[in-house]
mmCIF file of C-alpha atoms in Angstrom:
data_model
loop_
_atom_site.group_PDB
_atom_site.id
_atom_site.type_symbol
_atom_site.label_atom_id
_atom_site.label_comp_id
_atom_site.label_asym_id
_atom_site.label_seq_id
_atom_site.Cartn_x
_atom_site.Cartn_y
_atom_site.Cartn_z
ATOM 1 C CA MET A 1 0.000 0.000 0.000
ATOM 2 C CA THR A 2 1.438 3.371 -0.927
ATOM 3 C CA GLN A 3 1.465 6.383 1.365
ATOM 4 C CA LYS A 4 -0.738 8.221 -1.125
ATOM 5 C CA TYR A 5 -3.328 5.435 -1.223
ATOM 6 C CA LEU A 6 -3.439 5.159 2.576
ATOM 7 C CA GLY A 7 -3.661 8.923 2.973
ATOM 8 C CA MET A 8 -6.577 9.098 0.555
ATOM 9 C CA ARG A 9 -8.320 6.193 2.331
ATOM 10 C CA VAL A 10 -8.240 8.137 5.609
ATOM 11 C CA GLY A 11 -9.538 11.321 4.017
ATOM 12 C CA PHE A 12 -6.604 13.419 2.847
ATOM 13 C CA PRO A 13 -6.843 15.107 -0.572
ATOM 14 C CA GLU A 14 -5.026 13.275 -3.364
ATOM 15 C CA LYS A 15 -2.559 16.174 -3.778
ATOM 16 C CA SER A 16 -1.216 15.998 -0.220
ATOM 17 C CA ALA A 17 -2.040 12.469 0.919
ATOM 18 C CA ASP A 18 1.453 11.044 0.368
ATOM 19 C CA VAL A 19 3.174 14.042 1.963
ATOM 20 C CA ARG A 20 0.980 13.837 5.071
ATOM 21 C CA MET A 21 1.552 10.101 5.442
ATOM 22 C CA ALA A 22 5.310 10.585 4.994
ATOM 23 C CA GLN A 23 5.266 13.186 7.780
ATOM 24 C CA TYR A 24 3.514 10.792 10.161
ATOM 25 C CA GLU A 25 5.774 7.900 9.189
ATOM 26 C CA ALA A 26 8.912 10.001 9.724
ATOM 27 C CA GLY A 27 7.663 11.250 13.091
ATOM 28 C CA ALA A 28 7.567 14.883 11.943
ATOM 29 C CA ARG A 29 3.858 14.959 12.842
ATOM 30 C CA THR A 30 1.833 12.960 15.333
ATOM 31 C CA PRO A 31 -1.674 11.904 14.317
ATOM 32 C CA LYS A 32 -4.577 12.711 16.629
ATOM 33 C CA ALA A 33 -6.652 9.890 18.104
ATOM 34 C CA ASP A 34 -9.310 9.969 15.363
ATOM 35 C CA LEU A 35 -6.702 9.736 12.595
ATOM 36 C CA THR A 36 -4.858 6.981 14.459
ATOM 37 C CA ALA A 37 -8.152 5.065 14.683
ATOM 38 C CA ALA A 38 -8.795 5.564 10.948
ATOM 39 C CA LEU A 39 -5.262 4.429 10.062
ATOM 40 C CA ALA A 40 -5.607 1.382 12.306
ATOM 41 C CA HIS A 41 -8.888 0.509 10.616
ATOM 42 C CA GLU A 42 -7.346 0.760 7.143
ATOM 43 C CA LEU A 43 -4.302 -1.276 8.195
ATOM 44 C CA ASP A 44 -6.446 -3.814 10.079
ATOM 45 C CA VAL A 45 -4.588 -3.427 13.387
ATOM 46 C CA SER A 46 -5.354 -2.087 16.853
ATOM 47 C CA PRO A 47 -4.780 1.679 17.270
ATOM 48 C CA GLN A 48 -2.315 0.844 20.058
ATOM 49 C CA ALA A 49 -0.176 -1.028 17.524
ATOM 50 C CA LEU A 50 0.468 2.315 15.795
ATOM 51 C CA THR A 51 1.629 4.153 18.895
ATOM 52 C CA VAL A 52 4.813 2.231 19.657
ATOM 53 C CA PRO A 53 7.768 4.040 21.253
ATOM 54 C CA ASP A 54 10.917 5.058 19.380
ATOM 55 C CA ILE A 55 12.736 1.787 18.786
ATOM 56 C CA ASP A 56 14.032 2.585 15.319
ATOM 57 C CA SER A 57 17.542 2.995 16.698
ATOM 58 C CA TYR A 58 19.501 1.022 19.266
ATOM 59 C CA ILE A 59 19.742 4.122 21.470
ATOM 60 C CA GLY A 60 15.978 4.694 21.266
ATOM 61 C CA LEU A 61 15.400 1.030 22.082
ATOM 62 C CA MET A 62 17.690 1.202 25.126
ATOM 63 C CA HIS A 63 15.926 4.306 26.450
ATOM 64 C CA THR A 64 12.600 2.530 25.973
ATOM 65 C CA LEU A 65 13.945 -0.384 28.028
ATOM 66 C CA PHE A 66 15.201 2.028 30.714
ATOM 67 C CA THR A 67 11.721 3.554 30.896
ATOM 68 C CA LEU A 68 10.231 0.074 31.252
ATOM 69 C CA GLU A 69 12.675 -0.542 34.088
ATOM 70 C CA ASP A 70 11.592 2.649 35.871
ATOM 71 C CA ILE A 71 7.855 2.189 35.404
ATOM 72 C CA TYR A 72 7.324 -1.564 35.216
ATOM 73 C CA GLY A 73 10.245 -3.138 37.064
ATOM 74 C CA LEU A 74 11.822 -4.640 33.952
ATOM 75 C CA GLY A 75 15.386 -5.797 34.511
ATOM 76 C CA VAL A 76 18.169 -7.687 32.794
ATOM 77 C CA GLU A 77 19.960 -10.753 34.147
ATOM 78 C CA ASP A 78 22.538 -13.256 33.020
ATOM 79 C CA ILE A 79 21.059 -16.738 33.377
ATOM 80 C CA ASP A 80 23.462 -19.514 32.428
ATOM 81 C CA GLY A 81 25.270 -17.244 29.975
ATOM 82 C CA ALA A 82 22.104 -15.938 28.299
ATOM 83 C CA LEU A 83 20.879 -12.387 28.749
ATOM 84 C CA CYS A 84 17.240 -12.425 29.858
ATOM 85 C CA LEU A 85 14.735 -9.691 30.503
ATOM 86 C CA ARG A 86 12.661 -10.225 33.633
ATOM 87 C CA VAL A 87 9.875 -8.489 35.496
ATOM 88 C CA ASP A 88 9.884 -8.401 39.268
ATOM 89 C CA ALA A 89 6.136 -8.412 39.992
ATOM 90 C CA ARG A 90 6.881 -7.388 43.601
ATOM 91 C CA LYS A 91 8.048 -3.939 42.440
ATOM 92 C CA GLY A 92 4.524 -2.575 42.514
ATOM 93 C CA LYS A 93 1.153 -2.622 40.807
ATOM 94 C CA ASP A 94 2.503 -1.689 37.365
ATOM 95 C CA ALA A 95 5.155 -4.417 37.506
ATOM 96 C CA ALA A 96 2.538 -6.966 38.568
ATOM 97 C CA GLU A 97 0.267 -5.945 35.657
ATOM 98 C CA LEU A 98 3.123 -6.215 33.153
ATOM 99 C CA ASN A 99 3.946 -9.645 34.583
ATOM 100 C CA LYS A 100 0.350 -10.784 33.934
ATOM 101 C CA MET A 101 0.431 -9.359 30.417
ATOM 102 C CA LEU A 102 3.666 -11.159 29.614
ATOM 103 C CA HIS A 103 2.159 -14.412 30.858
ATOM 104 C CA GLY A 104 -0.699 -13.886 28.378
ATOM 105 C CA TRP A 105 1.877 -13.381 25.636
ATOM 106 C CA LEU A 106 3.710 -16.530 26.744
ATOM 107 C CA GLN A 107 0.454 -18.459 26.579
ATOM 108 C CA ALA A 108 -0.218 -17.258 23.013
ATOM 109 C CA THR A 109 3.381 -18.072 22.017
ATOM 110 C CA ASN A 110 3.095 -21.568 23.480
ATOM 111 C CA MET A 111 -0.188 -22.106 21.627
ATOM 112 C CA LEU A 112 1.544 -21.146 18.375
ATOM 113 C CA LYS A 113 4.481 -23.475 19.069
ATOM 114 C CA SER A 114 2.156 -26.398 19.906
ATOM 115 C CA GLY A 115 0.048 -25.856 16.780
ATOM 116 C CA GLU A 116 -3.117 -24.914 18.718
ATOM 117 C CA ILE A 117 -3.234 -21.652 16.752
ATOM 118 C CA SER A 118 -1.851 -20.672 13.355
ATOM 119 C CA GLN A 119 0.695 -17.935 12.631
ATOM 120 C CA ASP A 120 -2.173 -15.789 11.294
ATOM 121 C CA GLU A 121 -4.126 -16.268 14.535
ATOM 122 C CA TYR A 122 -1.038 -15.424 16.582
ATOM 123 C CA ASP A 123 -0.399 -12.296 14.492
ATOM 124 C CA ARG A 124 -4.038 -11.271 14.925
ATOM 125 C CA TRP A 125 -3.653 -11.765 18.689
ATOM 126 C CA ARG A 126 -0.626 -9.440 18.682
ATOM 127 C CA HIS A 127 -2.028 -6.824 16.300
ATOM 128 C CA TYR A 128 -5.304 -6.509 18.218
ATOM 129 C CA TYR A 129 -3.863 -6.864 21.704
ATOM 130 C CA PRO A 130 -5.495 -6.815 24.238
ATOM 131 C CA GLU A 131 -8.787 -7.551 22.457
ATOM 132 C CA TYR A 132 -8.023 -11.251 21.940
ATOM 133 C CA ASP A 133 -6.104 -11.796 25.178
ATOM 134 C CA LYS A 134 -8.667 -13.684 27.201
ATOM 135 C CA THR A 135 -6.226 -14.412 30.053
ATOM 136 C CA GLN A 136 -6.424 -10.965 31.639
ATOM 137 C CA HIS A 137 -9.036 -8.803 33.326
ATOM 138 C CA TRP A 138 -8.582 -5.752 31.060
ATOM 139 C CA VAL A 139 -10.524 -7.364 28.243
ATOM 140 C CA LYS A 140 -13.749 -5.344 28.302
ATOM 141 C CA PRO A 141 -16.899 -7.396 28.808
ATOM 142 C CA PRO A 142 -19.812 -6.530 26.522
ATOM 143 C CA SER A 143 -22.015 -5.557 29.481
ATOM 144 C CA GLN A 144 -21.849 -4.981 33.220
ATOM 145 C CA GLY A 145 -24.336 -7.813 33.731
ATOM 146 C CA LEU A 146 -22.046 -10.255 31.967
ATOM 147 C CA SER A 147 -19.103 -8.907 33.934
ATOM 148 C CA ASP A 148 -20.924 -9.463 37.232
ATOM 149 C CA MET A 149 -21.891 -12.983 36.174
ATOM 150 C CA LEU A 150 -18.289 -13.846 35.267
ATOM 151 C CA VAL A 151 -16.948 -12.422 38.514
ATOM 152 C CA ASP A 152 -19.484 -14.485 40.495
ATOM 153 C CA ALA A 153 -18.598 -17.620 38.528
ATOM 154 C CA LEU A 154 -14.889 -17.108 39.080
ATOM 155 C CA LYS A 155 -15.406 -16.520 42.800
ATOM 156 C CA GLY A 156 -17.256 -19.830 42.946
ATOM 157 C CA GLU A 157 -14.301 -21.626 41.296
ATOM 158 C CA THR A 158 -11.729 -20.217 43.717
ATOM 159 C CA GLU A 159 -13.693 -20.994 46.880
#
């Protein structure tokens, strides 16, 4: 898909569609929420998939990891000669939430490896995250009544 075609699909005039898309792609401009939603729709991904941090350079990636360390308790360790990223869930609420999210990702990865889901299904899980992550509580229920029913059912299972 060309920048011009995408720009026209989200409503920019043909004359400037490619220039506007190039500006967003280069980071010279930041799209507002409604444009991000329209772009996500056209690209068939979650809007959150379009708002990733600056990881286009090794330095940008490292600063992103440092921010994850500060906010979410991410750390690096040497385990048997292999560098591993880890989350210490005891470092607070945000670290505990990230830990749960990573477990959901691990579950999806294991399902892909075992053949329970296809590569396309796994990619859909990632591109629409958290919509298809059924392991966590942040998946929005369709109604409060359903939410209450699920909470009651889960309480019954843990008692």
